[in-house]
Amino acid sequence: MTIKPHTNTDQPLSTAQISPPLFRQLLIVGILGFSAIWAIDAYSGIIAVFDAFSYPICITAFILIYLISFSRPNQQSLHYLAYLVVAGYLISCSIWHHLPGNGQFSNSAQWLGLNYVIVYLFLDVKKAAPATAIVFVATITGHYFALIQNHTTGEALVVTLNMAIAHAIYIFLLWTVIKLRVKTDQVIARADMLEDFAYIDVLTRALNRRGIEKVFNELNLDSAEQKKNYAIIIIDIDHFKQVNDLNGHLIGDKVLTSIAGKLSRTIHPNDILGRWGGEEFIILSLDRTPEQVMTLAENLRVAVSQLVIDDITNITVSIGIGHSHEASSKEAVFKVADDHLYDAKQSGRNTIRATQV
C-alpha cells in the first residue's frame, strides 16, 4: 500500500476523462441504437426521407470513429467528432421535421435533450460549456426559421420561446448536477488529503509512525491463514546528534530528507519505507529471501555512505534486520530487528546485523 498526499483540489470544474475502452463502448451503444431505430422505422413503413439517409450516415461515422480509436489518435478530437455526429443529426433531424410538409410521424424533438447530456459526457466542462451554448443557439434559431416557413412570426416565436425555456432548464439542471458532483468529489479529495497527511512525515515525505502501523495492520501480516514472508529493516543514522550540534537543525533536516530520498530510490517499489522517529527509518520488505534482504540492506548502507550533503561526508547508518520466520508476530519481528540494530551500533556502527542463516 502506498499513501500519497493529494495535490490542490481547488481546481476548475471538470469531469472524469472517458477512457478509450469506455468511449468505444459508447460508440457501440450509438451504433446499436441507430440501427435499432432504423430497423423499427423501416419495418413500420413510416421512415422519413431524412432518416433513410441520415441513419446509415451516422452508423458509418460511428464505425469509422470506432476503428480510428484503436490507432491512438487525440482522444478529445474523437470525442468532438462523435458529439458532432450526434448533435448534428438530432438538430438537423428535428429542424427538417418542422419544415412544411415534413412533420408526419416526427419523434425527433424528444431526443434534443440528449445533446446537453452527451456534451458533458464526452467533453471536459470547460470545453462543453461553449459547445452547449452553440448547440442551444443552433437548435433555437434553426427551429424558428423552420417554423416561420409555414406559420406566422408570432406562432413561430411562441413555439421557439417555449423550446428555449425548456432547453435552458435542461442545461441549468444538468449544470447543477455537475456542480454538485464536482463539489462532492472535491470534498472527498480534501478528506482523503487530510487523512493522508495524518500518515505522512511532513519533512521526509515518507510514512510516519502512524502510517507505518496502518499499513502493517492493513497487510494483516500476522494472519495465520495468509502467513506472509516479510522482513523488517530498521535503519539508524550514525551520530546524527553531532550533525545537528555542529551544523544546525536546518542541515540536520536536509540530511534526513536526503537519506529518505536515497532510501526510497534504492528499495524495491513494493517495499514500504517510513520514518519511525527521530533519525530512525523502517522498511518492510515482502517476499524476499534472507540473502536478498541482506543484499538490499548492504545496498542501502553503501548508498547512504556515498552521500555528500553541504560538504558533509562520511554519513553512515547502522542497520538491524528481523525476519517473519524468526518470531510469531510483527511486534516480535520488530523486536528482533531492533535488537540487531543495537548490536550493529555497539559493534562500531556503519554495519548490518541479522540472524545468521
Short mmCIF file of C-alpha atoms in Angstrom, two decimals:
data_model
loop_
_atom_site.label_atom_id
_atom_site.label_comp_id
_atom_site.label_asym_id
_atom_site.label_seq_id
_atom_site.Cartn_x
_atom_site.Cartn_y
_atom_site.Cartn_z
CA MET A 1 0.00 0.00 0.00
CA THR A 2 1.23 3.48 -0.80
CA ILE A 3 -0.16 6.61 0.81
CA LYS A 4 0.37 9.78 -1.19
CA PRO A 5 -0.84 13.24 -0.32
CA HIS A 6 -3.26 14.76 -2.80
CA THR A 7 -2.44 17.89 -4.74
CA ASN A 8 -4.52 21.05 -4.66
CA THR A 9 -8.22 20.23 -5.08
CA ASP A 10 -9.39 23.79 -5.74
CA GLN A 11 -9.46 23.27 -9.48
CA PRO A 12 -11.97 24.36 -12.12
CA LEU A 13 -14.95 22.16 -12.75
CA SER A 14 -14.06 19.11 -14.76
CA THR A 15 -15.46 15.71 -15.47
CA ALA A 16 -13.66 12.42 -15.42
CA GLN A 17 -11.94 11.59 -18.67
CA ILE A 18 -13.65 8.84 -20.64
CA SER A 19 -11.21 6.00 -21.13
CA PRO A 20 -10.77 4.68 -24.70
CA PRO A 21 -12.48 1.34 -23.84
CA LEU A 22 -15.48 3.14 -22.35
CA PHE A 23 -15.62 5.53 -25.32
CA ARG A 24 -15.69 2.57 -27.68
CA GLN A 25 -18.50 1.02 -25.64
CA LEU A 26 -20.49 4.23 -26.01
CA LEU A 27 -19.88 4.17 -29.75
CA ILE A 28 -21.21 0.60 -29.88
CA VAL A 29 -24.31 1.75 -27.99
CA GLY A 30 -24.73 4.54 -30.57
CA ILE A 31 -24.33 2.10 -33.47
CA LEU A 32 -26.85 -0.33 -31.97
CA GLY A 33 -29.24 2.47 -31.05
CA PHE A 34 -29.30 4.00 -34.54
CA SER A 35 -29.55 0.52 -36.09
CA ALA A 36 -32.50 -0.44 -33.88
CA ILE A 37 -34.42 2.78 -34.59
CA TRP A 38 -33.65 2.44 -38.29
CA ALA A 39 -34.94 -1.14 -38.30
CA ILE A 40 -38.12 -0.20 -36.40
CA ASP A 41 -38.89 2.76 -38.67
CA ALA A 42 -38.15 0.77 -41.83
CA TYR A 43 -40.25 -2.21 -40.68
CA SER A 44 -43.17 0.03 -39.77
CA GLY A 45 -43.03 1.77 -43.14
CA ILE A 46 -43.06 5.25 -41.62
CA ILE A 47 -39.39 6.06 -42.06
CA ALA A 48 -38.85 9.65 -43.13
CA VAL A 49 -36.76 10.52 -46.18
CA PHE A 50 -34.31 12.41 -43.99
CA ASP A 51 -33.86 9.45 -41.63
CA ALA A 52 -33.48 6.98 -44.50
CA PHE A 53 -30.31 8.86 -45.50
CA SER A 54 -29.09 10.01 -42.08
CA TYR A 55 -29.28 6.70 -40.18
CA PRO A 56 -26.70 4.90 -42.36
CA ILE A 57 -24.50 8.02 -42.42
CA CYS A 58 -24.46 8.21 -38.60
CA ILE A 59 -23.86 4.47 -38.22
CA THR A 60 -20.99 4.60 -40.72
CA ALA A 61 -19.48 7.62 -38.94
CA PHE A 62 -19.58 5.83 -35.58
CA ILE A 63 -17.99 2.71 -37.07
CA LEU A 64 -15.17 4.79 -38.57
CA ILE A 65 -14.59 6.63 -35.27
CA TYR A 66 -14.58 3.26 -33.51
CA LEU A 67 -11.90 1.90 -35.85
CA ILE A 68 -9.82 5.10 -35.67
CA SER A 69 -9.89 4.98 -31.86
CA PHE A 70 -7.55 1.97 -31.94
CA SER A 71 -4.80 3.95 -33.70
CA ARG A 72 -4.15 6.15 -30.63
CA PRO A 73 -5.30 9.47 -32.07
CA ASN A 74 -6.12 12.55 -29.99
CA GLN A 75 -9.00 11.21 -27.91
CA GLN A 76 -10.53 14.63 -27.34
CA SER A 77 -10.75 15.14 -31.11
CA LEU A 78 -12.60 11.85 -31.45
CA HIS A 79 -14.96 12.89 -28.68
CA TYR A 80 -15.65 16.14 -30.53
CA LEU A 81 -16.26 14.23 -33.76
CA ALA A 82 -18.62 11.74 -32.12
CA TYR A 83 -20.52 14.57 -30.47
CA LEU A 84 -20.74 16.43 -33.77
CA VAL A 85 -22.37 13.38 -35.35
CA VAL A 86 -24.94 13.07 -32.57
CA ALA A 87 -25.72 16.78 -32.17
CA GLY A 88 -25.70 17.37 -35.92
CA TYR A 89 -28.17 14.57 -36.51
CA LEU A 90 -30.53 15.48 -33.67
CA ILE A 91 -30.68 19.19 -34.53
CA SER A 92 -30.93 18.77 -38.30
CA CYS A 93 -33.48 15.95 -37.99
CA SER A 94 -35.73 17.99 -35.73
CA ILE A 95 -35.42 21.08 -37.92
CA TRP A 96 -36.23 19.00 -41.06
CA HIS A 97 -39.35 17.58 -39.44
CA HIS A 98 -40.52 21.09 -38.54
CA LEU A 99 -40.29 22.24 -42.15
CA PRO A 100 -43.58 22.43 -44.08
CA GLY A 101 -44.74 19.00 -45.24
CA ASN A 102 -42.18 17.05 -43.15
CA GLY A 103 -43.95 16.86 -39.82
CA GLN A 104 -45.60 13.48 -40.12
CA PHE A 105 -44.59 10.79 -37.62
CA SER A 106 -41.92 13.05 -36.06
CA ASN A 107 -40.31 11.89 -32.81
CA SER A 108 -37.21 13.96 -33.32
CA ALA A 109 -37.78 16.82 -30.87
CA GLN A 110 -37.95 14.48 -27.87
CA TRP A 111 -34.32 13.50 -28.41
CA LEU A 112 -32.86 17.02 -28.44
CA GLY A 113 -32.18 17.00 -24.70
CA LEU A 114 -29.56 14.31 -25.30
CA ASN A 115 -27.31 16.96 -26.85
CA TYR A 116 -26.76 18.58 -23.46
CA VAL A 117 -26.20 15.31 -21.63
CA ILE A 118 -23.78 13.90 -24.19
CA VAL A 119 -21.66 17.05 -24.42
CA TYR A 120 -20.83 16.83 -20.70
CA LEU A 121 -20.24 13.11 -21.03
CA PHE A 122 -17.76 13.39 -23.88
CA LEU A 123 -16.05 16.73 -23.18
CA ASP A 124 -14.40 18.49 -20.29
CA VAL A 125 -16.69 21.07 -18.70
CA LYS A 126 -14.53 23.97 -19.88
CA LYS A 127 -14.97 22.79 -23.48
CA ALA A 128 -18.53 21.56 -23.02
CA ALA A 129 -19.88 24.93 -21.84
CA PRO A 130 -19.23 26.81 -25.13
CA ALA A 131 -20.34 23.76 -27.11
CA THR A 132 -23.60 23.77 -25.16
CA ALA A 133 -24.13 27.45 -25.98
CA ILE A 134 -23.52 26.83 -29.69
CA VAL A 135 -25.88 23.83 -29.74
CA PHE A 136 -28.55 25.81 -27.87
CA VAL A 137 -28.38 28.75 -30.29
CA ALA A 138 -28.32 26.46 -33.34
CA THR A 139 -31.32 24.49 -32.03
CA ILE A 140 -33.50 27.50 -31.25
CA THR A 141 -32.65 29.61 -34.32
CA GLY A 142 -32.85 26.60 -36.65
CA HIS A 143 -36.31 25.66 -35.41
CA TYR A 144 -37.51 29.25 -35.59
CA PHE A 145 -36.55 29.57 -39.26
CA ALA A 146 -38.12 26.17 -39.99
CA LEU A 147 -41.39 27.08 -38.28
CA ILE A 148 -41.66 30.53 -39.85
CA GLN A 149 -41.86 28.86 -43.29
CA ASN A 150 -45.39 27.70 -42.57
CA HIS A 151 -46.50 29.78 -39.55
CA THR A 152 -46.81 33.40 -38.58
CA THR A 153 -43.91 35.15 -36.89
CA GLY A 154 -45.81 35.19 -33.61
CA GLU A 155 -46.61 31.48 -33.73
CA ALA A 156 -43.03 30.56 -34.60
CA LEU A 157 -41.74 32.81 -31.83
CA VAL A 158 -44.05 31.28 -29.22
CA VAL A 159 -43.00 27.74 -30.09
CA THR A 160 -39.28 28.52 -30.13
CA LEU A 161 -39.51 30.52 -26.88
CA ASN A 162 -41.12 27.51 -25.22
CA MET A 163 -38.39 25.32 -26.62
CA ALA A 164 -35.72 27.80 -25.46
CA ILE A 165 -37.10 27.87 -21.90
CA ALA A 166 -37.30 24.07 -21.74
CA HIS A 167 -33.77 23.64 -23.06
CA ALA A 168 -32.45 26.34 -20.72
CA ILE A 169 -33.94 24.41 -17.81
CA TYR A 170 -32.30 21.20 -19.10
CA ILE A 171 -28.95 22.94 -19.20
CA PHE A 172 -29.39 24.56 -15.79
CA LEU A 173 -30.38 21.30 -14.11
CA LEU A 174 -27.57 19.39 -15.76
CA TRP A 175 -25.06 22.08 -14.79
CA THR A 176 -26.35 21.97 -11.21
CA VAL A 177 -25.92 18.20 -11.06
CA ILE A 178 -22.38 18.50 -12.39
CA LYS A 179 -21.51 21.25 -9.89
CA LEU A 180 -22.84 19.14 -7.03
CA ARG A 181 -20.92 16.09 -8.28
CA VAL A 182 -17.66 18.01 -8.66
CA LYS A 183 -18.18 19.68 -5.28
CA THR A 184 -18.67 16.27 -3.71
CA ASP A 185 -15.54 14.98 -5.43
CA GLN A 186 -13.59 17.96 -4.09
CA VAL A 187 -14.85 17.35 -0.56
CA ILE A 188 -13.88 13.69 -0.81
CA ALA A 189 -10.46 14.64 -2.23
CA ARG A 190 -9.85 17.08 0.61
CA ALA A 191 -10.88 14.47 3.16
CA ASP A 192 -8.51 11.97 1.55
CA MET A 193 -5.75 14.57 1.53
CA LEU A 194 -6.18 15.34 5.24
CA GLU A 195 -6.28 11.64 6.03
CA ASP A 196 -3.15 11.01 4.01
CA PHE A 197 -1.29 13.87 5.66
CA ALA A 198 -2.04 12.24 9.00
CA TYR A 199 0.07 9.30 7.83
CA ILE A 200 2.89 11.18 6.10
CA ASP A 201 6.01 12.60 7.71
CA VAL A 202 5.97 16.24 6.62
CA LEU A 203 9.77 16.56 6.48
CA THR A 204 10.82 13.42 4.61
CA ARG A 205 7.52 12.65 2.80
CA ALA A 206 7.85 9.05 3.94
CA LEU A 207 5.21 7.33 6.04
CA ASN A 208 5.25 8.42 9.66
CA ARG A 209 4.91 6.03 12.57
CA ARG A 210 1.14 6.12 12.45
CA GLY A 211 1.22 5.48 8.69
CA ILE A 212 3.56 2.52 9.09
CA GLU A 213 1.34 0.96 11.74
CA LYS A 214 -1.71 1.48 9.50
CA VAL A 215 -0.03 -0.27 6.57
CA PHE A 216 1.23 -3.10 8.77
CA ASN A 217 -2.29 -3.66 10.11
CA GLU A 218 -3.90 -3.50 6.67
CA LEU A 219 -1.46 -6.04 5.29
CA ASN A 220 -2.55 -8.38 8.10
CA LEU A 221 0.99 -9.66 8.50
CA ASP A 222 0.13 -11.93 11.41
CA SER A 223 -2.75 -13.72 9.70
CA ALA A 224 -2.47 -17.46 10.27
CA GLU A 225 -4.47 -18.16 7.11
CA GLN A 226 -2.27 -15.96 4.94
CA LYS A 227 1.11 -16.27 6.57
CA LYS A 228 3.34 -13.75 4.88
CA ASN A 229 7.06 -13.83 4.31
CA TYR A 230 8.50 -10.43 5.21
CA ALA A 231 11.43 -8.69 6.77
CA ILE A 232 11.60 -5.56 8.89
CA ILE A 233 14.70 -3.43 8.37
CA ILE A 234 15.46 -0.69 10.89
CA ILE A 235 17.96 1.97 9.83
CA ASP A 236 19.54 4.44 12.25
CA ILE A 237 21.71 7.39 11.14
CA ASP A 238 25.03 7.19 12.96
CA HIS A 239 25.99 10.11 15.21
CA PHE A 240 23.10 12.20 13.97
CA LYS A 241 23.12 14.33 17.12
CA GLN A 242 26.60 15.52 16.19
CA VAL A 243 25.34 16.57 12.76
CA ASN A 244 22.72 18.76 14.43
CA ASP A 245 25.10 20.12 17.05
CA LEU A 246 27.87 21.01 14.58
CA ASN A 247 25.80 22.17 11.60
CA GLY A 248 22.42 23.19 12.98
CA HIS A 249 18.98 21.68 12.69
CA LEU A 250 18.35 23.01 9.19
CA ILE A 251 21.28 20.99 7.88
CA GLY A 252 20.13 18.09 10.03
CA ASP A 253 16.74 18.24 8.36
CA LYS A 254 18.44 18.30 4.97
CA VAL A 255 20.39 15.18 5.89
CA LEU A 256 17.16 13.44 6.89
CA THR A 257 15.39 14.34 3.65
CA SER A 258 18.40 13.36 1.53
CA ILE A 259 18.71 9.99 3.22
CA ALA A 260 14.97 9.38 2.96
CA GLY A 261 15.16 10.15 -0.76
CA LYS A 262 18.12 7.84 -1.24
CA LEU A 263 16.41 5.01 0.63
CA SER A 264 13.22 5.50 -1.39
CA ARG A 265 15.12 5.30 -4.68
CA THR A 266 17.08 2.21 -3.63
CA ILE A 267 14.33 -0.03 -2.30
CA HIS A 268 12.01 -2.11 -4.48
CA PRO A 269 8.71 -0.43 -5.47
CA ASN A 270 6.82 -3.00 -3.41
CA ASP A 271 8.86 -2.24 -0.29
CA ILE A 272 7.41 0.19 2.23
CA LEU A 273 9.50 2.99 3.70
CA GLY A 274 8.70 5.02 6.78
CA ARG A 275 10.30 7.29 9.32
CA TRP A 276 9.93 5.58 12.65
CA GLY A 277 11.01 8.63 14.59
CA GLY A 278 13.99 10.94 15.01
CA GLU A 279 16.82 9.58 12.89
CA GLU A 280 15.36 6.09 12.52
CA PHE A 281 13.78 4.73 9.35
CA ILE A 282 11.98 1.44 8.85
CA ILE A 283 11.49 -0.67 5.73
CA LEU A 284 9.05 -3.51 5.28
CA SER A 285 10.30 -5.87 2.57
CA LEU A 286 7.93 -8.53 1.30
CA ASP A 287 8.62 -11.92 -0.20
CA ARG A 288 12.42 -11.77 -0.11
CA THR A 289 14.85 -14.44 0.94
CA PRO A 290 17.23 -13.59 3.81
CA GLU A 291 20.04 -13.33 1.27
CA GLN A 292 18.05 -10.85 -0.83
CA VAL A 293 17.17 -8.79 2.23
CA MET A 294 20.83 -8.69 3.27
CA THR A 295 21.80 -7.56 -0.25
CA LEU A 296 19.17 -4.82 -0.07
CA ALA A 297 20.44 -3.69 3.33
CA GLU A 298 24.01 -3.56 2.04
CA ASN A 299 22.90 -1.53 -0.98
CA LEU A 300 21.16 0.90 1.37
CA ARG A 301 24.21 1.19 3.62
CA VAL A 302 26.54 1.85 0.68
CA ALA A 303 24.14 4.30 -0.98
CA VAL A 304 23.92 6.42 2.16
CA SER A 305 27.69 6.35 2.71
CA GLN A 306 28.17 7.89 -0.74
CA LEU A 307 26.01 10.92 0.01
CA VAL A 308 27.58 14.36 0.23
CA ILE A 309 25.26 16.94 1.76
CA ASP A 310 26.52 20.54 2.02
CA ASP A 311 30.12 19.33 2.26
CA ILE A 312 29.14 16.82 4.95
CA THR A 313 30.67 13.46 4.17
CA ASN A 314 31.11 10.16 5.97
CA ILE A 315 27.39 9.88 6.65
CA THR A 316 26.72 6.30 7.69
CA VAL A 317 23.89 4.18 9.00
CA SER A 318 23.56 1.14 11.20
CA ILE A 319 21.01 -1.49 10.18
CA GLY A 320 19.16 -4.25 12.02
CA ILE A 321 17.06 -6.91 10.31
CA GLY A 322 14.28 -9.15 11.58
CA HIS A 323 12.52 -11.86 9.55
CA SER A 324 8.98 -13.15 9.87
CA HIS A 325 10.19 -16.71 10.37
CA GLU A 326 12.06 -15.61 13.49
CA ALA A 327 9.00 -14.64 15.52
CA SER A 328 5.25 -15.15 15.73
CA SER A 329 4.09 -11.54 15.40
CA LYS A 330 5.12 -8.31 13.69
CA GLU A 331 5.86 -6.78 17.09
CA ALA A 332 8.22 -9.65 17.87
CA VAL A 333 9.85 -9.38 14.44
CA PHE A 334 10.36 -5.68 15.06
CA LYS A 335 11.98 -6.53 18.42
CA VAL A 336 14.38 -8.89 16.65
CA ALA A 337 15.32 -6.15 14.16
CA ASP A 338 15.68 -3.60 16.97
CA ASP A 339 17.97 -5.92 18.94
CA HIS A 340 20.09 -6.43 15.82
CA LEU A 341 20.24 -2.67 15.31
CA TYR A 342 21.51 -2.28 18.86
CA ASP A 343 24.20 -4.87 18.13
CA ALA A 344 25.19 -3.02 14.95
CA LYS A 345 25.60 0.25 16.86
CA GLN A 346 27.55 -1.46 19.63
CA SER A 347 29.81 -3.05 17.03
CA GLY A 348 31.14 0.25 15.75
CA ARG A 349 28.22 1.41 13.59
CA ASN A 350 28.12 1.59 9.77
CA THR A 351 27.29 -2.08 9.73
CA ILE A 352 24.44 -4.56 9.37
CA ARG A 353 23.30 -7.16 11.84
CA ALA A 354 20.87 -10.03 11.22
CA THR A 355 20.39 -13.58 12.37
CA GLN A 356 22.89 -15.89 10.69
CA VAL A 357 21.21 -18.08 8.10
#
